[in-house]
Coordinates of C-alpha atoms and ligand atoms in Angstrom, one line a residue:
M1 CA -9.3 -31.9 -42.0
C2 CA -5.5 -31.8 -42.1
G3 CA -2.6 -33.1 -44.2
I4 CA 0.1 -35.4 -43.0
V5 CA 3.3 -36.5 -44.7
G6 CA 6.1 -38.7 -43.2
Y7 CA 9.4 -39.8 -44.8
V8 CA 12.1 -42.3 -44.0
G9 CA 14.9 -43.1 -46.5
N10 CA 18.4 -41.9 -47.5
R11 CA 17.3 -38.5 -48.9
Q12 CA 16.9 -35.2 -47.0
A13 CA 13.3 -35.4 -45.6
Q14 CA 12.6 -31.6 -45.6
D15 CA 11.8 -30.9 -49.2
I16 CA 10.1 -34.2 -49.8
I17 CA 7.8 -33.4 -46.9
V18 CA 7.1 -29.8 -48.0
E19 CA 6.4 -30.8 -51.5
G20 CA 4.0 -33.4 -50.2
L21 CA 2.3 -31.0 -48.0
R22 CA 1.8 -28.7 -50.9
K23 CA -0.2 -31.4 -52.7
L24 CA -2.4 -31.7 -49.5
E25 CA -3.0 -27.9 -48.8
Y26 CA -6.6 -28.5 -50.0
R27 CA -7.1 -30.5 -46.9
G28 CA -6.8 -27.5 -44.6
Y29 CA -4.3 -24.6 -44.3
D30 CA -4.3 -22.4 -41.2
S31 CA -0.8 -23.5 -40.2
A32 CA 1.9 -26.0 -41.1
G33 CA 5.2 -27.6 -39.7
V34 CA 8.0 -30.1 -40.3
A35 CA 10.2 -32.0 -37.9
T36 CA 13.3 -34.0 -38.7
L37 CA 15.6 -36.2 -36.6
L38 CA 19.3 -35.4 -36.6
D39 CA 22.1 -37.0 -34.3
G40 CA 19.4 -38.1 -31.9
R41 CA 17.7 -34.6 -31.6
T42 CA 14.3 -33.4 -33.0
H43 CA 14.4 -30.2 -35.0
V44 CA 11.0 -28.4 -35.7
R45 CA 9.9 -25.6 -37.8
R46 CA 6.3 -24.3 -37.7
A47 CA 4.4 -21.3 -39.2
V48 CA 1.0 -20.0 -39.1
G49 CA -1.0 -19.4 -42.4
K50 CA -0.4 -21.0 -45.7
L51 CA 2.3 -23.5 -46.5
S52 CA 4.4 -20.8 -48.2
N53 CA 5.0 -19.2 -44.8
L54 CA 6.6 -22.5 -43.6
A55 CA 8.6 -22.8 -46.9
N56 CA 10.1 -19.3 -46.4
L57 CA 10.9 -20.1 -42.8
L58 CA 12.7 -23.3 -44.0
K59 CA 14.6 -21.3 -46.6
E60 CA 16.1 -19.2 -43.7
T61 CA 16.7 -22.0 -41.2
P62 CA 16.6 -25.3 -43.1
L63 CA 16.2 -28.7 -41.5
V64 CA 18.6 -31.6 -42.0
G65 CA 17.7 -35.2 -41.5
T66 CA 16.4 -38.2 -43.4
T67 CA 13.6 -39.1 -41.0
G68 CA 10.8 -36.5 -40.8
V69 CA 7.2 -35.7 -40.5
G70 CA 5.1 -32.7 -41.7
H71 CA 1.5 -31.3 -41.3
T72 CA -0.9 -28.8 -42.7
R73 CA -3.6 -28.0 -40.4
W74 CA -7.3 -27.1 -40.5
A75 CA -8.0 -26.2 -36.9
T76 CA -10.4 -28.3 -34.8
H77 CA -9.1 -27.9 -31.4
G78 CA -7.1 -24.8 -30.6
R79 CA -7.0 -21.7 -32.7
P80 CA -4.6 -21.4 -35.5
S81 CA -1.3 -20.3 -34.1
E82 CA 2.3 -21.4 -34.2
E83 CA 2.1 -23.1 -30.8
N84 CA -0.9 -25.0 -31.9
A85 CA 0.7 -26.0 -35.3
H86 CA 1.8 -29.5 -35.7
P87 CA 4.2 -31.3 -35.3
H88 CA 3.8 -31.6 -31.5
T89 CA 6.6 -33.0 -29.3
A90 CA 7.1 -34.4 -25.8
D91 CA 10.4 -35.8 -24.4
G92 CA 11.8 -36.8 -27.8
V93 CA 8.5 -38.0 -29.3
T94 CA 7.1 -36.1 -32.2
V95 CA 3.4 -36.5 -33.5
V96 CA 1.4 -35.2 -36.4
H97 CA -2.3 -35.9 -36.3
N98 CA -5.4 -35.6 -38.5
G99 CA -8.8 -36.1 -36.8
I100 CA -10.2 -35.5 -33.3
I101 CA -9.3 -37.1 -30.0
E102 CA -12.7 -37.0 -28.3
N103 CA -11.6 -37.8 -24.8
H104 CA -8.7 -35.2 -24.9
L105 CA -9.9 -33.1 -22.0
A106 CA -10.1 -36.0 -19.6
L107 CA -6.6 -37.2 -20.7
R108 CA -5.2 -33.6 -20.5
D109 CA -6.4 -33.5 -16.9
E110 CA -5.0 -36.8 -16.0
L111 CA -1.6 -35.9 -17.7
R112 CA -1.5 -32.6 -16.0
K113 CA -1.9 -34.2 -12.6
A114 CA 0.9 -36.5 -13.5
G115 CA 3.2 -33.4 -13.9
R116 CA 3.0 -33.1 -17.7
V117 CA 3.4 -29.6 -19.0
F118 CA 1.5 -28.7 -22.2
K119 CA 2.7 -26.2 -24.7
S120 CA -0.5 -26.1 -26.9
E121 CA -4.3 -26.1 -26.7
T122 CA -4.4 -29.1 -29.1
D123 CA -5.7 -32.6 -28.6
T124 CA -2.8 -33.8 -30.6
E125 CA -0.2 -32.9 -27.9
I126 CA -1.8 -35.2 -25.6
F127 CA -0.8 -38.1 -27.7
A128 CA 2.8 -37.1 -27.7
H129 CA 2.7 -37.1 -24.0
L130 CA 1.0 -40.5 -23.8
V131 CA 3.7 -42.0 -26.1
A132 CA 6.4 -40.3 -24.1
L133 CA 5.1 -41.8 -20.9
E134 CA 4.9 -45.3 -22.5
S135 CA 8.4 -44.8 -23.9
A136 CA 9.8 -44.0 -20.4
R137 CA 8.6 -47.5 -19.5
G138 CA 11.1 -48.9 -21.9
L139 CA 8.6 -49.8 -24.7
S140 CA 9.6 -49.8 -28.3
L141 CA 8.3 -46.9 -30.4
A142 CA 5.7 -49.2 -32.0
D143 CA 4.5 -50.6 -28.6
A144 CA 4.4 -47.2 -27.0
V145 CA 2.3 -45.9 -29.9
R146 CA 0.0 -48.9 -29.5
A147 CA -0.4 -48.4 -25.8
A148 CA -1.1 -44.7 -26.3
A149 CA -3.6 -45.4 -29.0
A150 CA -5.5 -47.7 -26.6
R151 CA -6.1 -44.6 -24.3
V152 CA -7.6 -42.4 -26.9
H153 CA -11.1 -42.3 -28.5
G154 CA -12.2 -40.5 -31.7
A155 CA -10.8 -40.1 -35.2
F156 CA -7.1 -40.1 -35.6
A157 CA -4.6 -40.7 -38.4
L158 CA -1.2 -40.3 -36.6
V159 CA 2.4 -40.4 -37.5
V160 CA 4.9 -40.7 -34.8
M161 CA 8.7 -40.6 -34.5
R162 CA 11.1 -40.7 -31.6
E163 CA 14.7 -39.4 -31.2
D164 CA 16.1 -42.9 -30.2
S165 CA 14.5 -44.5 -33.3
P166 CA 16.0 -42.7 -36.5
G167 CA 14.7 -44.2 -39.7
V168 CA 11.4 -45.4 -38.2
L169 CA 8.0 -44.0 -38.4
V170 CA 4.8 -45.4 -37.0
G171 CA 1.4 -44.6 -38.5
V172 CA -2.0 -45.3 -37.1
K173 CA -5.3 -45.2 -39.0
V174 CA -8.6 -44.7 -37.1
A175 CA -11.5 -43.0 -38.9
S176 CA -9.2 -40.6 -40.8
P177 CA -7.3 -41.6 -44.0
L178 CA -3.6 -42.6 -44.0
V179 CA -1.7 -44.3 -46.9
V180 CA 1.7 -46.0 -46.9
G181 CA 3.9 -45.3 -50.0
I182 CA 6.5 -47.9 -50.9
G183 CA 9.7 -46.5 -52.6
D184 CA 13.2 -47.9 -53.3
D185 CA 15.0 -47.9 -50.0
E186 CA 12.5 -45.2 -48.8
A187 CA 8.9 -45.2 -47.5
F188 CA 6.2 -42.7 -46.9
L189 CA 3.2 -42.1 -44.8
A190 CA 0.6 -39.6 -46.0
S191 CA -3.1 -38.5 -45.8
D192 CA -3.6 -38.9 -49.5
V193 CA -2.0 -40.2 -52.6
P194 CA -1.0 -36.9 -54.4
A195 CA 1.5 -36.2 -51.6
I196 CA 3.7 -39.1 -52.6
L197 CA 3.0 -39.6 -56.3
A198 CA 6.2 -37.9 -57.4
H199 CA 8.1 -40.6 -55.6
T200 CA 6.0 -43.8 -55.9
R201 CA 2.9 -45.3 -57.3
R202 CA 2.9 -48.2 -54.9
V203 CA 0.4 -47.4 -52.2
I204 CA -1.2 -49.3 -49.3
F205 CA -4.5 -47.9 -48.0
L206 CA -4.5 -48.5 -44.2
E207 CA -7.8 -50.0 -42.9
E208 CA -9.6 -49.0 -39.7
G209 CA -7.4 -49.8 -36.7
D210 CA -4.3 -50.5 -38.8
M211 CA -0.8 -49.6 -37.6
A212 CA 2.1 -49.3 -40.0
V213 CA 5.7 -49.3 -38.8
I214 CA 7.8 -48.1 -41.8
T215 CA 11.6 -48.2 -42.4
P216 CA 13.5 -47.5 -45.6
Q217 CA 13.6 -51.2 -46.3
K218 CA 10.4 -52.6 -44.6
V219 CA 6.8 -51.9 -44.0
T220 CA 5.1 -53.9 -41.1
L221 CA 1.4 -53.8 -40.9
T222 CA -0.5 -54.8 -37.6
T223 CA -3.7 -54.1 -36.0
L224 CA -3.5 -51.8 -32.9
R225 CA -3.7 -55.0 -30.9
G226 CA -0.4 -56.1 -32.6
E227 CA -1.8 -58.8 -34.9
P228 CA -0.2 -59.0 -38.3
V229 CA -2.5 -57.9 -41.1
D230 CA -2.1 -58.1 -44.8
R231 CA -3.2 -55.2 -47.1
P232 CA -2.9 -55.1 -50.9
V233 CA -0.3 -52.8 -52.5
R234 CA -2.3 -50.9 -55.1
V235 CA -0.6 -49.3 -58.1
I236 CA -2.1 -45.9 -58.6
D237 CA -2.3 -44.8 -62.3
W238 CA -2.4 -41.1 -61.5
T239 CA 0.8 -39.6 -62.8
P240 CA 2.3 -36.8 -60.6
V241 CA 1.5 -34.4 -63.4
M242 CA -2.3 -35.2 -63.0
A243 CA -2.0 -33.8 -59.5
E244 CA -0.3 -30.7 -60.8
K245 CA -2.0 -27.8 -62.4
G246 CA -1.0 -28.7 -65.8
G247 CA -0.6 -25.2 -67.0
H248 CA -3.9 -23.9 -65.7
K249 CA -4.0 -20.9 -63.3
H250 CA -5.9 -22.9 -60.7
F251 CA -6.5 -26.6 -59.9
M252 CA -10.2 -25.9 -60.4
H253 CA -9.8 -24.6 -63.9
K254 CA -7.6 -27.6 -64.7
E255 CA -10.1 -30.0 -63.3
I256 CA -13.0 -28.3 -65.2
F257 CA -11.1 -29.0 -68.4
E258 CA -10.2 -32.6 -67.4
Q259 CA -13.9 -33.5 -67.3
P260 CA -14.1 -35.0 -70.8
R261 CA -11.2 -37.3 -69.9
A262 CA -12.6 -38.0 -66.5
V263 CA -16.0 -39.0 -68.0
A264 CA -14.2 -41.1 -70.7
D265 CA -12.3 -42.9 -68.0
T266 CA -15.4 -43.4 -65.9
L267 CA -17.0 -45.0 -68.9
R268 CA -14.0 -47.0 -69.9
G269 CA -14.4 -50.7 -69.5
R270 CA -18.1 -50.5 -68.5
V271 CA -19.8 -50.0 -71.8
G272 CA -20.7 -53.1 -73.9
R273 CA -22.4 -51.1 -76.7
E274 CA -22.8 -54.0 -79.1
E275 CA -24.5 -56.4 -76.7
G276 CA -26.2 -53.5 -74.8
Q277 CA -24.5 -54.4 -71.6
V278 CA -23.3 -52.3 -68.8
F279 CA -20.4 -53.6 -66.7
L280 CA -20.6 -52.2 -63.1
D281 CA -17.3 -53.6 -61.9
G282 CA -17.0 -53.9 -58.2
V283 CA -20.7 -54.0 -57.7
K284 CA -22.8 -57.1 -56.9
V285 CA -25.3 -56.2 -59.7
E286 CA -27.4 -59.4 -59.2
E287 CA -28.2 -58.2 -55.7
L288 CA -29.7 -55.1 -57.2
K289 CA -32.6 -57.2 -58.6
S290 CA -34.2 -57.4 -55.2
I291 CA -33.9 -53.7 -54.3
K292 CA -37.3 -52.0 -53.6
R293 CA -36.1 -48.5 -52.9
V294 CA -32.9 -46.6 -53.2
V295 CA -31.9 -44.0 -50.5
V296 CA -29.1 -41.7 -51.6
L297 CA -26.9 -40.4 -48.8
A298 CA -24.6 -37.5 -49.6
C299 CA -23.6 -33.9 -48.8
G300 CA -23.1 -30.8 -50.8
T301 CA -22.3 -31.2 -54.5
S302 CA -22.6 -35.0 -54.2
W303 CA -26.1 -34.5 -53.0
H304 CA -26.9 -32.5 -56.0
A305 CA -25.5 -35.4 -58.1
G306 CA -28.0 -37.7 -56.1
L307 CA -30.8 -35.5 -57.3
V308 CA -29.8 -36.0 -60.8
G309 CA -29.4 -39.8 -60.1
K310 CA -32.9 -40.0 -58.7
A311 CA -34.4 -39.2 -62.1
L312 CA -32.0 -41.5 -63.8
I313 CA -32.7 -44.5 -61.6
E314 CA -36.4 -44.0 -61.5
Q315 CA -36.4 -43.7 -65.3
F316 CA -34.2 -46.6 -66.2
A317 CA -34.5 -49.0 -63.4
H318 CA -38.0 -48.1 -62.3
V319 CA -37.1 -48.1 -58.7
P320 CA -38.2 -45.3 -56.3
V321 CA -35.4 -43.1 -55.1
D322 CA -35.2 -40.8 -52.0
V323 CA -32.3 -38.4 -51.9
E324 CA -31.2 -37.7 -48.3
L325 CA -28.9 -35.1 -46.8
A326 CA -26.5 -37.3 -44.9
S327 CA -26.3 -34.9 -42.0
E328 CA -30.1 -35.0 -41.6
F329 CA -30.5 -38.8 -42.2
R330 CA -28.0 -39.7 -39.4
Y331 CA -29.7 -37.8 -36.6
R332 CA -33.4 -38.7 -37.1
E333 CA -35.1 -42.0 -36.7
P334 CA -35.1 -43.0 -40.4
I335 CA -37.4 -45.7 -41.5
V336 CA -35.5 -48.4 -43.4
E337 CA -37.7 -51.2 -44.9
P338 CA -36.4 -54.5 -46.2
G339 CA -35.2 -54.2 -49.7
T340 CA -33.7 -50.7 -49.3
L341 CA -30.3 -49.9 -50.8
A342 CA -28.4 -47.1 -49.1
L343 CA -26.3 -45.5 -51.9
A344 CA -23.5 -43.2 -50.6
I345 CA -22.1 -40.7 -53.0
S346 CA -18.9 -39.1 -52.1
Q347 CA -15.8 -37.8 -53.9
S348 CA -13.5 -38.1 -51.0
G349 CA -15.0 -41.1 -49.5
E350 CA -14.2 -39.6 -46.1
T351 CA -17.1 -37.2 -45.4
A352 CA -18.0 -37.9 -41.8
D353 CA -21.8 -37.3 -42.2
T354 CA -22.0 -39.5 -45.2
L355 CA -19.9 -42.3 -43.6
A356 CA -22.0 -42.2 -40.4
A357 CA -25.3 -42.1 -42.4
L358 CA -24.2 -45.2 -44.4
K359 CA -23.2 -47.0 -41.3
E360 CA -26.6 -46.0 -39.7
A361 CA -28.5 -47.2 -42.7
R362 CA -26.6 -50.6 -42.6
N363 CA -27.4 -51.0 -39.0
L364 CA -31.0 -50.6 -39.8
G365 CA -30.9 -53.4 -42.3
A366 CA -30.2 -51.6 -45.6
R367 CA -27.9 -53.1 -48.3
V368 CA -25.1 -50.6 -48.9
M369 CA -23.2 -49.3 -52.0
A370 CA -21.2 -46.3 -52.8
I371 CA -20.1 -44.2 -55.7
C372 CA -16.7 -42.8 -54.7
N373 CA -13.5 -41.3 -56.3
V374 CA -10.9 -42.3 -53.9
L375 CA -9.8 -45.9 -53.9
G376 CA -9.8 -47.5 -50.5
S377 CA -11.4 -44.5 -48.7
A378 CA -13.6 -45.1 -45.6
I379 CA -17.0 -44.9 -47.4
A380 CA -15.6 -47.2 -50.1
R381 CA -14.4 -49.7 -47.6
E382 CA -17.7 -49.6 -45.8
A383 CA -19.6 -50.3 -49.0
E384 CA -17.1 -53.0 -50.0
K385 CA -18.4 -55.0 -47.1
D386 CA -21.7 -55.3 -49.0
L387 CA -22.7 -54.5 -52.5
G388 CA -19.5 -52.7 -53.5
V389 CA -18.3 -49.4 -55.0
L390 CA -18.7 -48.0 -58.4
Y391 CA -15.7 -45.7 -58.6
T392 CA -15.6 -42.5 -60.6
H393 CA -12.3 -42.4 -62.3
A394 CA -12.0 -38.6 -62.1
G395 CA -8.5 -38.7 -60.8
P396 CA -7.4 -36.5 -57.8
E397 CA -9.7 -33.5 -57.3
I398 CA -7.5 -30.9 -55.5
G399 CA -9.7 -27.8 -55.9
V400 CA -12.0 -27.6 -53.0
A401 CA -15.0 -26.8 -55.3
S402 CA -16.0 -30.1 -56.7
T403 CA -16.3 -30.2 -60.6
K404 CA -15.0 -33.3 -62.4
A405 CA -16.1 -35.5 -59.5
F406 CA -19.6 -34.1 -59.8
V407 CA -20.0 -34.8 -63.5
T408 CA -18.5 -38.2 -63.2
Q409 CA -20.8 -39.0 -60.4
I410 CA -23.7 -38.2 -62.7
V411 CA -22.2 -40.5 -65.3
A412 CA -21.6 -43.3 -62.7
L413 CA -25.3 -42.9 -61.7
H414 CA -26.3 -43.1 -65.3
L415 CA -24.3 -46.4 -65.7
M416 CA -25.9 -47.7 -62.5
A417 CA -29.3 -46.9 -63.5
L418 CA -28.8 -48.7 -66.8
G419 CA -27.2 -51.7 -65.3
M420 CA -29.9 -51.9 -62.6
G421 CA -32.6 -51.5 -65.1
R422 CA -31.0 -54.3 -67.4
A423 CA -30.6 -56.6 -64.5
R424 CA -34.1 -56.1 -63.4
G425 CA -35.5 -56.7 -66.9
H426 CA -36.9 -53.2 -67.1
L427 CA -34.7 -52.4 -70.0
D428 CA -33.9 -54.5 -73.0
A429 CA -30.6 -54.6 -74.8
Q430 CA -31.6 -52.0 -77.4
A431 CA -32.6 -49.4 -74.9
V432 CA -29.3 -49.9 -73.1
R433 CA -27.4 -49.6 -76.4
T434 CA -29.1 -46.4 -77.3
E435 CA -28.3 -44.8 -74.0
L436 CA -24.7 -46.1 -74.1
Q437 CA -24.2 -44.7 -77.5
A438 CA -25.4 -41.3 -76.2
L439 CA -23.2 -41.6 -73.1
S440 CA -20.2 -42.4 -75.1
R441 CA -20.7 -39.1 -77.1
L442 CA -20.7 -37.0 -73.8
P443 CA -16.9 -36.3 -73.6
K444 CA -16.9 -34.8 -77.1
L445 CA -20.1 -32.8 -76.4
M446 CA -18.4 -31.4 -73.2
E447 CA -15.4 -30.4 -75.1
S448 CA -17.5 -28.1 -77.3
V449 CA -19.0 -26.4 -74.3
L450 CA -15.5 -25.9 -72.8
D451 CA -14.6 -24.2 -76.0
D452 CA -16.8 -21.3 -74.9
D453 CA -14.5 -20.6 -71.9
A454 CA -13.6 -17.1 -73.2
Q455 CA -17.2 -16.2 -73.8
I456 CA -18.1 -17.2 -70.3
A457 CA -15.2 -15.4 -68.8
A458 CA -16.5 -12.2 -70.5
I459 CA -19.9 -12.8 -69.0
A460 CA -18.3 -13.3 -65.7
R461 CA -16.5 -9.9 -65.9
T462 CA -19.9 -8.2 -65.9
M463 CA -20.8 -10.0 -62.6
L464 CA -17.9 -9.1 -60.4
G465 CA -19.7 -6.4 -58.4
T466 CA -22.8 -8.6 -58.0
R467 CA -24.1 -9.1 -54.5
D468 CA -26.9 -11.5 -55.2
T469 CA -27.8 -14.0 -57.9
L470 CA -30.5 -16.6 -58.6
F471 CA -30.1 -19.9 -60.6
L472 CA -33.3 -21.4 -61.9
G473 CA -33.9 -24.7 -63.5
R474 CA -36.5 -27.4 -64.0
G475 CA -36.6 -31.2 -64.1
M476 CA -33.1 -32.7 -64.3
C477 CA -31.6 -29.2 -64.5
F478 CA -33.1 -28.1 -61.1
P479 CA -30.2 -29.9 -59.3
I480 CA -27.9 -28.0 -61.7
A481 CA -29.4 -24.8 -60.6
L482 CA -28.6 -25.8 -57.1
E483 CA -25.1 -26.8 -58.0
G484 CA -24.5 -23.6 -60.0
A485 CA -25.4 -21.5 -57.0
L486 CA -23.2 -23.6 -54.7
K487 CA -20.3 -23.3 -57.1
L488 CA -20.7 -19.4 -57.2
K489 CA -21.1 -18.9 -53.5
E490 CA -18.4 -21.2 -52.3
I491 CA -15.6 -19.7 -54.4
S492 CA -16.7 -16.1 -55.1
Y493 CA -18.5 -15.5 -51.8
I494 CA -21.4 -13.9 -53.7
H495 CA -24.8 -14.9 -52.3
A496 CA -26.4 -17.2 -54.8
E497 CA -29.6 -19.3 -54.6
G498 CA -30.6 -22.2 -56.7
Y499 CA -34.4 -22.8 -57.1
A500 CA -36.8 -25.0 -59.1
A501 CA -38.2 -22.4 -61.5
G502 CA -41.7 -23.4 -60.8
E503 CA -41.1 -22.2 -57.2
M504 CA -40.5 -18.6 -58.3
K505 CA -44.2 -17.6 -57.8
H506 CA -44.1 -19.0 -54.3
G507 CA -41.7 -16.4 -53.0
P508 CA -38.3 -16.0 -54.7
I509 CA -39.8 -13.7 -57.4
A510 CA -39.9 -11.0 -54.7
L511 CA -36.1 -11.0 -55.0
I512 CA -36.1 -9.9 -58.7
E513 CA -35.0 -6.3 -59.0
H514 CA -33.2 -4.2 -61.6
D515 CA -30.1 -5.9 -63.1
L516 CA -30.2 -8.9 -60.7
P517 CA -28.3 -11.6 -62.5
V518 CA -30.6 -14.7 -63.0
I519 CA -28.9 -17.7 -64.5
C520 CA -31.7 -19.6 -66.3
L521 CA -31.2 -23.3 -67.4
V522 CA -33.4 -23.3 -70.4
T523 CA -32.3 -26.4 -72.2
Q524 CA -34.6 -28.2 -74.6
G525 CA -35.3 -31.4 -72.7
N526 CA -36.0 -30.1 -69.2
G527 CA -39.1 -27.8 -68.9
Y528 CA -38.2 -25.6 -71.8
D529 CA -41.6 -23.9 -72.5
K530 CA -42.1 -23.3 -68.7
M531 CA -38.6 -21.9 -68.4
L532 CA -39.4 -19.4 -71.2
G533 CA -42.4 -18.2 -69.0
N534 CA -40.1 -17.9 -66.0
I535 CA -37.6 -15.9 -68.1
Q536 CA -40.4 -13.5 -69.1
E537 CA -41.3 -13.0 -65.4
V538 CA -37.8 -12.2 -64.6
R539 CA -37.4 -9.7 -67.5
A540 CA -40.7 -8.0 -66.6
R541 CA -39.2 -7.2 -63.2
G542 CA -35.9 -5.8 -64.5
G543 CA -33.9 -8.9 -63.8
R544 CA -30.9 -9.7 -66.0
V545 CA -31.2 -13.1 -67.7
I546 CA -28.1 -15.2 -68.4
A547 CA -29.4 -18.3 -70.3
I548 CA -27.8 -21.8 -70.6
A549 CA -29.7 -23.0 -73.7
T550 CA -29.6 -25.6 -76.5
D551 CA -27.7 -25.1 -79.7
G552 CA -30.2 -24.0 -82.4
D553 CA -32.7 -22.4 -80.0
K554 CA -34.3 -19.6 -82.1
Q555 CA -36.2 -17.9 -79.3
I556 CA -33.8 -17.4 -76.5
G557 CA -31.5 -14.8 -78.2
S558 CA -34.2 -12.2 -78.0
L559 CA -35.1 -13.0 -74.4
A560 CA -31.8 -13.2 -72.6
Q561 CA -29.0 -10.6 -72.3
D562 CA -26.4 -13.4 -72.6
V563 CA -26.7 -17.0 -73.9
I564 CA -24.4 -19.9 -73.3
Y565 CA -25.2 -22.8 -75.6
I566 CA -24.8 -26.5 -74.9
P567 CA -25.0 -29.0 -77.8
Q568 CA -28.2 -30.7 -78.7
C569 CA -28.5 -34.0 -76.7
P570 CA -30.9 -36.5 -75.2
R571 CA -32.4 -34.8 -72.1
F572 CA -30.6 -37.2 -69.8
L573 CA -27.2 -35.7 -70.8
E574 CA -28.3 -32.1 -70.2
P575 CA -27.4 -31.9 -66.6
A576 CA -23.8 -33.0 -67.2
L577 CA -23.4 -30.5 -70.0
A578 CA -25.3 -27.6 -68.3
A579 CA -23.0 -28.0 -65.3
L580 CA -20.0 -26.8 -67.2
P581 CA -21.0 -23.3 -67.9
C582 CA -22.1 -23.0 -64.2
Q583 CA -18.7 -24.1 -63.2
L584 CA -16.9 -21.8 -65.5
L585 CA -19.0 -18.8 -64.6
A586 CA -18.3 -19.4 -61.0
Y587 CA -14.6 -19.9 -61.6
H588 CA -14.2 -16.7 -63.7
V589 CA -16.3 -14.5 -61.3
A590 CA -14.2 -15.8 -58.3
D591 CA -10.9 -15.4 -60.3
G592 CA -11.9 -11.9 -61.2
R593 CA -12.8 -11.0 -57.6
G594 CA -9.4 -12.4 -56.6
T595 CA -10.7 -14.9 -54.1
D596 CA -8.6 -18.0 -53.3
V597 CA -10.3 -20.2 -55.9
D598 CA -8.7 -23.5 -55.0
Q599 CA -8.8 -23.0 -51.2
P600 CA -11.8 -20.8 -50.5
R601 CA -12.0 -19.3 -47.0
N602 CA -13.5 -21.5 -44.3
L603 CA -13.7 -24.6 -46.5
A604 CA -11.8 -27.8 -46.7
K605 CA -11.8 -30.4 -49.5
S606 CA -13.2 -33.2 -47.4
V607 CA -15.2 -32.6 -44.2
T608 CA -14.0 -35.6 -42.1
V609 CA -15.2 -34.0 -38.8
E610 CA -18.8 -33.4 -37.9
Ligands
AGP1 C1 -18.5 -29.0 -53.3 O1 -18.0 -28.0 -54.3 C2 -18.1 -28.9 -52.0 N1 -16.7 -28.7 -51.9 C3 -18.7 -29.8 -51.0 O2 -20.1 -29.5 -51.0 C4 -18.5 -31.3 -51.2 O3 -19.3 -31.6 -52.4 C5 -19.1 -32.0 -49.9 O4 -18.4 -31.6 -48.8 C6 -19.2 -33.5 -50.1 O5 -17.9 -34.0 -50.2 P1 -17.6 -35.5 -50.6 O6 -18.3 -35.6 -52.1 O7 -16.2 -35.7 -50.7 O8 -18.4 -36.4 -49.8

């Protein structure tokens, strides 16, 4: 998973590219590089490690030129090193790449035999040589890229420039995201919108097999076969500041506090409280009437949202739901019966396992739909071919640990369940109106939980030396136990397990020992009485109970060492509210332990490779 930025215009490219890469660091960061064209020559700077290393190098030896490309890398082929860092060059051709060229070994062998000398271990460099060879035959840059792209298989978002074509960049999009930014007498190519938001909000999302040739004055879109294509120019309403940290120490903390707004934005325009109507814009709701079973396909946090969605859809639409790990679904022989809806849930819309599972489900005859946060992403476009996409309007989520995307996924699932239930006649207008009234109060209720940030930070400080933790929940809060454990482990590196509390007696209770922190989701609406029993079991074995409970609970104070309260609310809103203390606890533990909260080790924001 890498980040690409390209610029053509009348301003110096270097700083525009570096600032754009900074917005893409979440996509991977083991090395980075920039190249510009000046007087017919290519000038390259590359550095291993974080982008700041490259920025320091550029301070010492700046690049001049108004045509340039840049890249932050998350290694897939070739260890993190300067020689493997992008951009890669060959005979005046420069390439940056996100994805995997699957036939790179065969091509490397062929090119070596043709006398080509390689400077890196990467699959990307092969593409630079292919374009160089095609260029030597006199082809234009666009035609040389087209011919080279015909030779490679796999996933590749590429941006290419050539010394004899200043002011021209060529971008290719196959299975990895690439967007075009249209400015005034300047244009951009980038892996994701935040990289260019400071300069333009007019964006084109390239489709599978699209090629873009950009100059400061013109953007030409074709297929890789050269046929003209027409793609909509979308006006992105994310302001640059939304993609900044907004005064918070980390993107993750900012995004946790953005959740009330993100939920309000996700509800906006979709709630007809008076007439008890839900408006699922972008979704063919009528087609949901004939659905007999929903199969959720997702990974990680999005899979946890799917578990909450199961309860919501079964309750409000009365349709059975299976929640599948996409990475498992895609590799077994799944049985997909007529009337099945495959519902992909993905923040990035680019997760390879989820995309592949969705395509597999469609090939097996399922109807497809998605809940996504990124406009025009691969999963979104796959779903747009059938029942459509219900977008979460969480805005850019830069922190690798998903927070606002998760809560807005739950809200989107709630809306979908209500809309589906209404369309199928399982819910009447009054029932929908009641739920919508509750849902529209959620942003305010979330703010009251976020007000406890300092209390949660104090609890986190007592956990900094912890080696193991357990999260326990029941009913709709069982997925929140899983999510809380994932948040803690992925950013603080503390081993954490989430469990259905009823499972304690089937094994995990053996883990309870003196002072082991056990975060217990003991809210009023999801297994409260049974959770009190589990809390007693934990206490009897010396475990330390940190409870997430409901305001007004009179019993929990004497049972738990620490209590974080969420407001009283209908049980269906408890997951979204109980998730907030879990997120903040994980954040403050990680911050206290000094880990890289926004870019945890070994992780990337979106896993676009298998
Ligand atoms: C969540 O904190 C993780 N970063 C990860 O589990 C993530 O949810 C998963 O990779 C799925 O990503 P997606 O929602 O973009 O498909």
